[in-house]
PDB file of C-alpha atoms in Angstrom:
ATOM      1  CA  UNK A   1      -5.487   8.645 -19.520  1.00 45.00           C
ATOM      2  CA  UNK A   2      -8.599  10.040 -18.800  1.00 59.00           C
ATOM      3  CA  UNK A   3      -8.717   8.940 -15.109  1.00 81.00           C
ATOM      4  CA  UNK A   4      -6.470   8.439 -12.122  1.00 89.00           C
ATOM      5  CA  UNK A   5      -5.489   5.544 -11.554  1.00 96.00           C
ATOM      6  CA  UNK A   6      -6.175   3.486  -7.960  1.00 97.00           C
ATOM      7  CA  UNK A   7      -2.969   3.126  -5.838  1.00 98.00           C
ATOM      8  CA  UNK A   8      -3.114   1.136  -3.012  1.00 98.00           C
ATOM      9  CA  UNK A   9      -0.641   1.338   0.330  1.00 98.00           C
ATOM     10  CA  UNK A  10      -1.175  -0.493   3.739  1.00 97.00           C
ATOM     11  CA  UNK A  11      -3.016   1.966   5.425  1.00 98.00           C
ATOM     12  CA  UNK A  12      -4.673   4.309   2.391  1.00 98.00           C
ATOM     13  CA  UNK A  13      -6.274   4.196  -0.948  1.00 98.00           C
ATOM     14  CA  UNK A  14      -5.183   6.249  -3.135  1.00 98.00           C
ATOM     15  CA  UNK A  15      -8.193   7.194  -5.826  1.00 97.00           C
ATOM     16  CA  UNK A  16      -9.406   9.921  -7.943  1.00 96.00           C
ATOM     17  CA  UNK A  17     -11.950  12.216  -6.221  1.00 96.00           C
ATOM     18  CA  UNK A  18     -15.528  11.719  -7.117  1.00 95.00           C
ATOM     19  CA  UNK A  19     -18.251  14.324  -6.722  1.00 96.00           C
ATOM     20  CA  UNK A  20     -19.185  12.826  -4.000  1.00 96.00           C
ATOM     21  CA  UNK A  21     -15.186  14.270  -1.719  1.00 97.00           C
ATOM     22  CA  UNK A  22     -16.477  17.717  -2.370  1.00 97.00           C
ATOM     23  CA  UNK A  23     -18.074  18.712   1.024  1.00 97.00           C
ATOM     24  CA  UNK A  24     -14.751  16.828   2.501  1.00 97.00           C
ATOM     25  CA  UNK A  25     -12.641  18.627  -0.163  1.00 97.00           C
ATOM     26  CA  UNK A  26     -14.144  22.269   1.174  1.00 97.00           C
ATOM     27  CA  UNK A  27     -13.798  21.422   4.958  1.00 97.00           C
ATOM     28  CA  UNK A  28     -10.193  20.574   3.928  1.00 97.00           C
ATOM     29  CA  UNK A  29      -9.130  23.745   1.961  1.00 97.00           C
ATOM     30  CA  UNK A  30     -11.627  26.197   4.400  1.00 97.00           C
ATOM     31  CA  UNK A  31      -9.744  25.400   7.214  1.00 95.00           C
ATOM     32  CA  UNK A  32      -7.051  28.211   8.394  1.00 96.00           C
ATOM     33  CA  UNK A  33      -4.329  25.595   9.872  1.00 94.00           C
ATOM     34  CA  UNK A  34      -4.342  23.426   6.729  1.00 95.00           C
ATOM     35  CA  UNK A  35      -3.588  26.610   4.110  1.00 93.00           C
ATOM     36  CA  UNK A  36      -1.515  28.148   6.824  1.00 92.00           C
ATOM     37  CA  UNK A  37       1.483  27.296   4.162  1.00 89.00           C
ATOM     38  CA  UNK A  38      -0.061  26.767   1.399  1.00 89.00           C
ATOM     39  CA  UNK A  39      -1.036  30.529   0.197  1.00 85.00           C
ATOM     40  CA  UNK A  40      -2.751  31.167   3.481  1.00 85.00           C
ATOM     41  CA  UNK A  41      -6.103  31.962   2.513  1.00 91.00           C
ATOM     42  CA  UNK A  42      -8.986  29.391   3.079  1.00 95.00           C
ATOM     43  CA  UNK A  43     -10.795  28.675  -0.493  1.00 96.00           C
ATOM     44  CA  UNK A  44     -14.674  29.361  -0.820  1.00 97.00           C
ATOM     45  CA  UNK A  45     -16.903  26.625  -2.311  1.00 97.00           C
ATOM     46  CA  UNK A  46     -16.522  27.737  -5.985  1.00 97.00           C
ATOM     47  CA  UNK A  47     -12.654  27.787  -5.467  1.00 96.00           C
ATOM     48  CA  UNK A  48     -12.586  24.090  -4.385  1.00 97.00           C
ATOM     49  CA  UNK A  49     -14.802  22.882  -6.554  1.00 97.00           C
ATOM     50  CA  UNK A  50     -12.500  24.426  -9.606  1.00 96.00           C
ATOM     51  CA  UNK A  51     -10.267  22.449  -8.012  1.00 95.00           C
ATOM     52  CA  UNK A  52     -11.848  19.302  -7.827  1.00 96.00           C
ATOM     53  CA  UNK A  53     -12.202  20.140 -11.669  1.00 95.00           C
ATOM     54  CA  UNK A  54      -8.590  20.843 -11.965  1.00 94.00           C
ATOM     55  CA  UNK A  55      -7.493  17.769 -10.961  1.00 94.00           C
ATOM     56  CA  UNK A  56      -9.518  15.950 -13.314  1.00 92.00           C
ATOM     57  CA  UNK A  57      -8.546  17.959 -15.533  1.00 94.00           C
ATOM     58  CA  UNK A  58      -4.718  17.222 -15.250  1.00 94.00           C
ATOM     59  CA  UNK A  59      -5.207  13.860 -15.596  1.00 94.00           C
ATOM     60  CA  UNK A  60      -7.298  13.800 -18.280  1.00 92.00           C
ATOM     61  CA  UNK A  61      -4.854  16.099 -20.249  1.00 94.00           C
ATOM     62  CA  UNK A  62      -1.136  15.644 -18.582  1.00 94.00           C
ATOM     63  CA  UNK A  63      -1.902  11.457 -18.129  1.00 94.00           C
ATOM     64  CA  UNK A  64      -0.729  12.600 -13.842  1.00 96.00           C
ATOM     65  CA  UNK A  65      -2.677  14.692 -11.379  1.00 97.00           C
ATOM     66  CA  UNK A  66      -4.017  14.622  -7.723  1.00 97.00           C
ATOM     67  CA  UNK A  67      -5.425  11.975  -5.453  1.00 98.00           C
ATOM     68  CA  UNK A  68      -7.958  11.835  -2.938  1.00 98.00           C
ATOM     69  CA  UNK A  69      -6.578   9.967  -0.017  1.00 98.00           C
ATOM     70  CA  UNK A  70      -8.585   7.183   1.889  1.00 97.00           C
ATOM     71  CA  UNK A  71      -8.067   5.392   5.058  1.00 97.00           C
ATOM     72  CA  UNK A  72      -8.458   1.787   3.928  1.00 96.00           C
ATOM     73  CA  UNK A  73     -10.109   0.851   7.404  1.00 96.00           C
ATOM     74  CA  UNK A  74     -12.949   3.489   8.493  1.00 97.00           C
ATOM     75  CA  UNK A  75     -13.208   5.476   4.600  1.00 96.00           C
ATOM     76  CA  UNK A  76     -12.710   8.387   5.801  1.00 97.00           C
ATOM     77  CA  UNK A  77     -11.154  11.385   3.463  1.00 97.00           C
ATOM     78  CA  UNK A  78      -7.780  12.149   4.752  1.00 98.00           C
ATOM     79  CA  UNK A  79      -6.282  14.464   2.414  1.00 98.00           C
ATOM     80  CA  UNK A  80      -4.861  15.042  -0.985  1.00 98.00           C
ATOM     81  CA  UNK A  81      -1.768  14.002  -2.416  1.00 98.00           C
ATOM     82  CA  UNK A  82      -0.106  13.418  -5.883  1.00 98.00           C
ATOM     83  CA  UNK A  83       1.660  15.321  -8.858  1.00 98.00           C
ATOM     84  CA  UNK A  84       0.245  18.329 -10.740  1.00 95.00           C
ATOM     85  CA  UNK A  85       1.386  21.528 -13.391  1.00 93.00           C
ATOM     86  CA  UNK A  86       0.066  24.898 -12.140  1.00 90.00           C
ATOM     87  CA  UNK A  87       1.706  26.993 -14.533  1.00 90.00           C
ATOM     88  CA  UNK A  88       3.095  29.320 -11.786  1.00 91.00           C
ATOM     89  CA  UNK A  89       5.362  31.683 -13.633  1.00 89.00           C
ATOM     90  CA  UNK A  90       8.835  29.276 -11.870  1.00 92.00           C
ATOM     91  CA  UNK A  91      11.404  28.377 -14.841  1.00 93.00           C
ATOM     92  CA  UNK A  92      12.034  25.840 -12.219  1.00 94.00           C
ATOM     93  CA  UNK A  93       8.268  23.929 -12.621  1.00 94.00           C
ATOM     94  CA  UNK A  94       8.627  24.114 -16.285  1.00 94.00           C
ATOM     95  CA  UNK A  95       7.749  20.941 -18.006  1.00 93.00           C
ATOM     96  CA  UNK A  96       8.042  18.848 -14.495  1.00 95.00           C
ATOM     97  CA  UNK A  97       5.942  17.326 -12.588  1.00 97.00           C
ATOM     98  CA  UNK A  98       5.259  19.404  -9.044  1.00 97.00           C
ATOM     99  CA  UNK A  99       4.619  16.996  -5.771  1.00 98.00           C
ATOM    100  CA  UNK A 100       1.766  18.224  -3.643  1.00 97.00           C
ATOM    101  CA  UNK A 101       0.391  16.681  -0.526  1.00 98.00           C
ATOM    102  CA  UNK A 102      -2.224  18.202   1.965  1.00 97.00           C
ATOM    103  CA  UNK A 103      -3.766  16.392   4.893  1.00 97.00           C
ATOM    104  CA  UNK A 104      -6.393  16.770   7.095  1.00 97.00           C
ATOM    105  CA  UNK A 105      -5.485  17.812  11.032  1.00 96.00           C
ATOM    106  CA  UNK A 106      -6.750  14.861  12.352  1.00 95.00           C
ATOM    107  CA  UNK A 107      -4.129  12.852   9.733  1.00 96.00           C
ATOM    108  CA  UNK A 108      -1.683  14.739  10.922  1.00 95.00           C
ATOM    109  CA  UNK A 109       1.659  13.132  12.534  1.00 94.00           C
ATOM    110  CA  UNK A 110       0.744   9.959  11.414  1.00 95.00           C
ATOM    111  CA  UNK A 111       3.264   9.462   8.635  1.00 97.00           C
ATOM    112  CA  UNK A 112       0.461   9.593   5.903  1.00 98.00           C
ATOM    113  CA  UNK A 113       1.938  12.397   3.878  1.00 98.00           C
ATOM    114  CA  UNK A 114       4.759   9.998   3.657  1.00 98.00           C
ATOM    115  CA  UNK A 115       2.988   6.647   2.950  1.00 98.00           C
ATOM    116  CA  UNK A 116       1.110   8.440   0.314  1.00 98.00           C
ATOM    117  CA  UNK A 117       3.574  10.002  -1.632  1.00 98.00           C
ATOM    118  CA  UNK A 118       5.779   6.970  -1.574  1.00 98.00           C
ATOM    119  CA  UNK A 119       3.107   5.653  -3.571  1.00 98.00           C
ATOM    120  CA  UNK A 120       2.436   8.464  -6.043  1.00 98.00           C
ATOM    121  CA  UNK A 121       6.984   8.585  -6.834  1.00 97.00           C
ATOM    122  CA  UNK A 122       6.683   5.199  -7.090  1.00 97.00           C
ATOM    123  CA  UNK A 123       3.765   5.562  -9.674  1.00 97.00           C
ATOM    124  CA  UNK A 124       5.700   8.869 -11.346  1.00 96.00           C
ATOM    125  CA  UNK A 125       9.204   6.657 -11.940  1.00 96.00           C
ATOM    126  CA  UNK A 126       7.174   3.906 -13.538  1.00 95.00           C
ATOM    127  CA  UNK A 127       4.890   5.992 -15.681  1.00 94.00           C
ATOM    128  CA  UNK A 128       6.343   9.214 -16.305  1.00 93.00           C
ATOM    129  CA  UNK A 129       9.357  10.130 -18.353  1.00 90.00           C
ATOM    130  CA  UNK A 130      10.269  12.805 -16.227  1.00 93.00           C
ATOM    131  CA  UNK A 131      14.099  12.659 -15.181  1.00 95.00           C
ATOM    132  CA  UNK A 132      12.988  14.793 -11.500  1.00 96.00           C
ATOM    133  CA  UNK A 133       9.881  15.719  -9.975  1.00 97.00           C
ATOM    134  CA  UNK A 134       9.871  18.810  -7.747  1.00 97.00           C
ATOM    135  CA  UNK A 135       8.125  20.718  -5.026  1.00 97.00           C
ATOM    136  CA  UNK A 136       7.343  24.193  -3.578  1.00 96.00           C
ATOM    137  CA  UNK A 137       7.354  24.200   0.445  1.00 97.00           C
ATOM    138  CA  UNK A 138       7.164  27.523   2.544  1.00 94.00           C
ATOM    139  CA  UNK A 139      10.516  28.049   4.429  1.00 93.00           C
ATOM    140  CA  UNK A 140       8.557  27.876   7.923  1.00 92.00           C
ATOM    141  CA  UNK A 141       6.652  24.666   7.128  1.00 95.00           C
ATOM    142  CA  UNK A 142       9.065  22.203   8.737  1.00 95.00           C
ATOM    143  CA  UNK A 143       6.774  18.937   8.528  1.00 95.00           C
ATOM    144  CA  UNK A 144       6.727  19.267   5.013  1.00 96.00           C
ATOM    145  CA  UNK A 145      10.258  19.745   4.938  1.00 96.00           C
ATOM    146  CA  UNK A 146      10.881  17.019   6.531  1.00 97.00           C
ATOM    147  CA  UNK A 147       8.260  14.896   4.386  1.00 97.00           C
ATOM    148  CA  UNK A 148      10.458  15.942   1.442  1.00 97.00           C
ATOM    149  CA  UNK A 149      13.352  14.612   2.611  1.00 97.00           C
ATOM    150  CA  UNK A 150      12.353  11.255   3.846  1.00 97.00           C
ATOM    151  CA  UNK A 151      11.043  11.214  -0.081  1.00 97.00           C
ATOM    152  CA  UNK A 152      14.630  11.953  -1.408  1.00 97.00           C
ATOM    153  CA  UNK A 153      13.819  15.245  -2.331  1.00 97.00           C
ATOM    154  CA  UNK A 154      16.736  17.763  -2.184  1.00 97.00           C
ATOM    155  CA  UNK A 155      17.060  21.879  -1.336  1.00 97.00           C
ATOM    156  CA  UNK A 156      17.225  23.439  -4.988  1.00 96.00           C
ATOM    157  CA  UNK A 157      16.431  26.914  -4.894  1.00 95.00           C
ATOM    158  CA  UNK A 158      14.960  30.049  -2.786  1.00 95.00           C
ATOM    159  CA  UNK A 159      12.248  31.555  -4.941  1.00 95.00           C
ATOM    160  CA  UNK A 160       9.630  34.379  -4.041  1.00 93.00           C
ATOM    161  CA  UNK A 161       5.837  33.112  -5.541  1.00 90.00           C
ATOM    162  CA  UNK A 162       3.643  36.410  -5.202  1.00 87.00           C
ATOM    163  CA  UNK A 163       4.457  37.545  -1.919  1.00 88.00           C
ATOM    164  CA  UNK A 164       5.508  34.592  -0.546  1.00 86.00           C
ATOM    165  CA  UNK A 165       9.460  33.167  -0.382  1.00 92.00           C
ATOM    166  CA  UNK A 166       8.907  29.412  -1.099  1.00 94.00           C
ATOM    167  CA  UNK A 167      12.228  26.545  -1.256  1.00 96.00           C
ATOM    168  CA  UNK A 168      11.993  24.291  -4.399  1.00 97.00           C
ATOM    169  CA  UNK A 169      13.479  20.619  -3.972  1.00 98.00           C
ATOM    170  CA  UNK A 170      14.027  18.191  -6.211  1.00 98.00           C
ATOM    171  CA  UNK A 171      14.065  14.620  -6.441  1.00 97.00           C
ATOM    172  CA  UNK A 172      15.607  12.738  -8.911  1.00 95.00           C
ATOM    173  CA  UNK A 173      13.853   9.426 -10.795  1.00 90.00           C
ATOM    174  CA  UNK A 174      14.178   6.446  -9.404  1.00 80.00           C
ATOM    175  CA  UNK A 175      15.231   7.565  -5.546  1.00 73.00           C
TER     176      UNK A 175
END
């Protein structure tokens, strides 16, 4: 698969980023409150537009990846969500596809995480062969805690990444 493909909910599309999401991509992943819990340091231009290759990348390679998330009514880029390998040294992530989600402040609270990742599982249990899918959340971040567990996903493990102690969960297919 070289290219994601276009998911659609009630309130977002769901579609792969284009060239065109970088300056909305960079706001995203520059801003302090967004990568509060997710490594904690903002990302440069070059670092999010590696990124923006990554994700292409995944697809293109791993047939799953990222999304760029769109409010179907005004267009506007909301955030990031989807499935991705990042090869980060967890026996855990081996071989399974990791759920991601980030979201632009002014999506916050709305119950788009949700929406959107409801989507992407319900992509994952009709495409992949993947028994679980599982995700990384920082112990303090309790909205995406509780994101994961409206999705299903279940407390696996405690696990340090770098510096940072991080809780894997796990959903099973199919939830």
């Amino acid at each position: 698969m070289a290219d994601a493909p276009v998911l659609e909910t009630d309130r977002l599309i769901l579609r792969p980023h284009r060239v065109e999401d970088f300056p909305a991509c960079r706001l995203l992943w520059g801003d302090p409150a967004v990568v509060r819990h997710i490594g904690g340091q903002v990302q440069d231009a070059q670092a999010v537009w590696f990124r923006m290759l990554r994700y292409a990348g995944m697809w293109s390679l791993l047939g799953y990846g990222m999304w760029a998330l769109e409010d179907r009514t005004t267009g506007a880029f909301l955030g990031e969500a989807g499935l991705l390998s990042s090869a980060r040294g967890l026996p855990e992530l081996e071989g399974v596809p990791e759920a991601g989600w980030v979201l632009a402040p002014a999506a916050w609270g709305g119950g788009f995480a949700v929406e959107a990742m409801q989507a992407v599982l319900h992509w994952a249990d009709h495409h992949l062969g993947s028994p679980v899918v599982r995700c990384i959340i920082e112990p303090d971040n309790a909205s995406s805690v509780a994101v994961a567990g409206k999705l299903g996903f279940t407390y696996l493990a405690e696990r340090v990444l770098g510096t940072h102690p991080i809780r894997l969960f796990e959903r099973a297919r199919g939830i």
